[in-house]
XYZ file of C-alpha atoms in Angstrom:
210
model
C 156.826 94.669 93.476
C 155.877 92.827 90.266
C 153.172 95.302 87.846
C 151.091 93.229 85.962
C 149.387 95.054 82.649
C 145.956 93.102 82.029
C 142.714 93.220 80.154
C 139.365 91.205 81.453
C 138.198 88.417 80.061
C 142.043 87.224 78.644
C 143.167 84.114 78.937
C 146.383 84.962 78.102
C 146.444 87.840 80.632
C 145.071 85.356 83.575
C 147.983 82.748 82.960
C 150.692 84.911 85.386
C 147.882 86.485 87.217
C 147.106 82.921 88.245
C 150.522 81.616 88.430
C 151.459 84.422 91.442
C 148.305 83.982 93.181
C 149.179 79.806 93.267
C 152.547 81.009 94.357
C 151.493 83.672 96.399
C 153.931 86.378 94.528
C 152.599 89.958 95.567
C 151.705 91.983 92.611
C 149.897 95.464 91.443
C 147.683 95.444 88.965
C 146.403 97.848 86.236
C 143.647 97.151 84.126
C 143.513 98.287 80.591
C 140.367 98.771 78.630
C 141.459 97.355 75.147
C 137.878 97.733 73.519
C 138.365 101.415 74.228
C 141.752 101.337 72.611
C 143.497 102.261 75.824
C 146.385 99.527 74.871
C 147.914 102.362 72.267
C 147.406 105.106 74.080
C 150.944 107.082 75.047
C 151.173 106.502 78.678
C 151.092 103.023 77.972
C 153.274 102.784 74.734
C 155.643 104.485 76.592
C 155.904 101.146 78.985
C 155.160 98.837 76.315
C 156.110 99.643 72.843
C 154.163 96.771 71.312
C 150.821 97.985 73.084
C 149.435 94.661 73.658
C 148.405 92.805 76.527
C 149.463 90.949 78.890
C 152.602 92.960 79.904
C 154.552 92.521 83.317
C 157.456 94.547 84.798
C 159.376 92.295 87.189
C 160.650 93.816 90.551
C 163.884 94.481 88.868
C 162.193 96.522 86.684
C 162.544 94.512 83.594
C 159.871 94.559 80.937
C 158.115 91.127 79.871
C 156.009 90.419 77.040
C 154.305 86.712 75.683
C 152.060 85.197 78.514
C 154.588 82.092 78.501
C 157.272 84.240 79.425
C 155.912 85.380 82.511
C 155.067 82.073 83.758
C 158.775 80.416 83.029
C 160.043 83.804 84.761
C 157.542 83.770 87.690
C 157.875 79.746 88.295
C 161.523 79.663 88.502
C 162.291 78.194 91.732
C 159.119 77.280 92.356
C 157.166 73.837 92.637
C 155.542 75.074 89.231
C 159.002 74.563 87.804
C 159.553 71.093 86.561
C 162.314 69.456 88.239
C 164.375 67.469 85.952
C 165.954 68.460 82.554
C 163.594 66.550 80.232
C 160.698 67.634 81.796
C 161.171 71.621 81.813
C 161.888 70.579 77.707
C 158.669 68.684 78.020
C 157.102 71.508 79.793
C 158.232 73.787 76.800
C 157.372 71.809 74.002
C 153.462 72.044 75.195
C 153.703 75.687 75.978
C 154.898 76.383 72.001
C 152.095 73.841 71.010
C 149.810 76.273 73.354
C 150.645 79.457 71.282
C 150.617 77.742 68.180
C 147.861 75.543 67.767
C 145.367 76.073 70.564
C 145.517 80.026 71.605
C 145.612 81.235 67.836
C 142.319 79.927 66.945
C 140.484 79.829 70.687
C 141.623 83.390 71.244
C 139.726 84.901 68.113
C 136.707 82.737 67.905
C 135.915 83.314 71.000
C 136.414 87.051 71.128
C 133.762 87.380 67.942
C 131.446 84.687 69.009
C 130.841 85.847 73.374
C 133.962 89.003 74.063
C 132.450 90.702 71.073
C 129.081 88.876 69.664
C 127.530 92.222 67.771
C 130.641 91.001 65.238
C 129.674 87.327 65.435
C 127.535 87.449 62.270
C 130.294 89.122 60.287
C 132.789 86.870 61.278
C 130.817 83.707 60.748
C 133.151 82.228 58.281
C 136.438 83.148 60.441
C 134.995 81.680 63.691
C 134.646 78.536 61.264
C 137.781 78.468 60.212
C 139.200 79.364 63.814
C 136.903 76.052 65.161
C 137.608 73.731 62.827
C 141.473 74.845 63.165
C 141.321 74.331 67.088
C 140.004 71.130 66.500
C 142.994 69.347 65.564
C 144.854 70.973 68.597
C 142.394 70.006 71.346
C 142.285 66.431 70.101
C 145.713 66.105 70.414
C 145.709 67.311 73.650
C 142.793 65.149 75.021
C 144.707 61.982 73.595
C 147.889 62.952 75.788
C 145.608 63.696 78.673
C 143.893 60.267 78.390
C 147.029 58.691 80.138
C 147.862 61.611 82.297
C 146.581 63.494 85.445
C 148.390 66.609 84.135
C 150.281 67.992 81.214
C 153.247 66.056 83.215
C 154.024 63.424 84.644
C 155.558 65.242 87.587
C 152.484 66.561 88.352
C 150.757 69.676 88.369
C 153.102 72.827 86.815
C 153.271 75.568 84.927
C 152.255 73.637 81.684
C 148.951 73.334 83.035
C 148.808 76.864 83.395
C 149.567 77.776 79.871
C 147.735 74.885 78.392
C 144.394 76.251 80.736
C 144.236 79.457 79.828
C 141.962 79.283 76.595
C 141.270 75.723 76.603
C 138.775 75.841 79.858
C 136.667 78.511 78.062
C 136.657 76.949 74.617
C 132.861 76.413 74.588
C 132.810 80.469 74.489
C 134.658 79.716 71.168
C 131.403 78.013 70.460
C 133.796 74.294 70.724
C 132.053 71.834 72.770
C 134.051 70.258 75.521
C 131.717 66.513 75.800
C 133.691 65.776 72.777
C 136.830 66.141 74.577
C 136.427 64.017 77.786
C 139.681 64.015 79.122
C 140.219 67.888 78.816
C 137.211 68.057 80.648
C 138.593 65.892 83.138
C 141.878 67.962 83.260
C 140.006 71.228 83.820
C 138.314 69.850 86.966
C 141.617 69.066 88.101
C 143.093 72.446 87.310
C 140.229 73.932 89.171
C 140.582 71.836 92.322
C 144.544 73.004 92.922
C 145.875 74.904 95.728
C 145.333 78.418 95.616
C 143.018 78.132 91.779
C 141.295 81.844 91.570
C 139.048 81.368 88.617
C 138.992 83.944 85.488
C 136.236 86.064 86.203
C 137.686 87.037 89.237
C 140.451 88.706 87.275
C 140.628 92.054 88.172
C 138.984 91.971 91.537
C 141.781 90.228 93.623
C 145.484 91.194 93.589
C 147.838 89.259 96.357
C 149.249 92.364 98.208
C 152.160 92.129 100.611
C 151.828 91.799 103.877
């Protein structure tokens, strides 16, 4: 069975958490208290080296790291795969844009403005920086999503799932979603899929096998 390594609260760690409860993939689960450090402790070094989270063994017992990763592994063969050539490339192209110009700058302002808000004040400039930074990201990606349903045009996939992760909790970055419309519209959508188990249930519900 597929172990997933995962902290609360991460959007990054809820991407393949979603992905196998949409695909109904049974998985164990072990929570890892990152605040208290527990992410460099030995046990877990010894199964991840890097000591960061998210972190997945497969059923083969292969070790995964990156978020994205674990979604392209876990949707393979799946109807969260895109079908044709062009659009897995598509699919691809949005996921790098994800870690490169939305998580980067979602991730840490919203960890110091609601994860962590005792450092808010000290990080004021930062979480400025971070914002302002994000901005240019997320308006891109409301222009595409003016003309499309989903991050395809295949429908719903594992782009959406990668794209989601940190974008539907931007406004605990302190970034207000009315100015992006047709994210907002997108999240909805997101929400309303088959089988959509919502963030803060992350850590309460693991799909078991039967």
């Amino acid at each position: 069975m597929i172990k997933l390594f995962a902290c609360l609260g991460s959007g990054n760690c809820f991407k393949p958490w979603l992905a196998m409860h949409q695909l109904n993939i049974p998985f164990e689960m072990r929570l890892i208290d990152v605040l208290a450090g527990e992410q460099k402790s030995d046990w877990y070094l010894d199964i991840n080296p890097n000591g960061v989270m998210p972190y997945m063994v497969t059923e083969h017992g292969v070790g995964l790291g990156e978020s994205n990763a674990m979604l392209w592994y876990l949707a393979e063969g799946t109807s969260l795969m895109p079908s044709s050539k062009t659009d897995r490339a598509v699919a691809q192209q949005w996921m790098y844009f994800e870690q490169s110009k939305l998580e980067p700058y979602i991730s840490p302002a919203r960890f110091f403005t609601t994860i962590l808000p005792q450092e808010r004040e000290n990080k004021a400039a930062e979480i400025t920086q971070w914002q302002d930074a994000a901005g240019a990201g997320l308006s891109r990606l409301n222009d595409h999503l003016k003309d499309h349903e989903f991050m395809l045009a295949s429908g719903y996939s594992v782009t959406d799932i990668a794209i989601f992760g940190y974008v539907h909790v931007m406004e605990e970055a302190g970034l207000s979603l009315t100015a992006y419309p047709h994210i907002a519209r997108w999240i909805d959508a997101v929400c309303a899929t088959r089988g959509f188990v919502p963030l803060s249930e992350l850590g309460l519900k693991s799909v078991k096998a039967a």
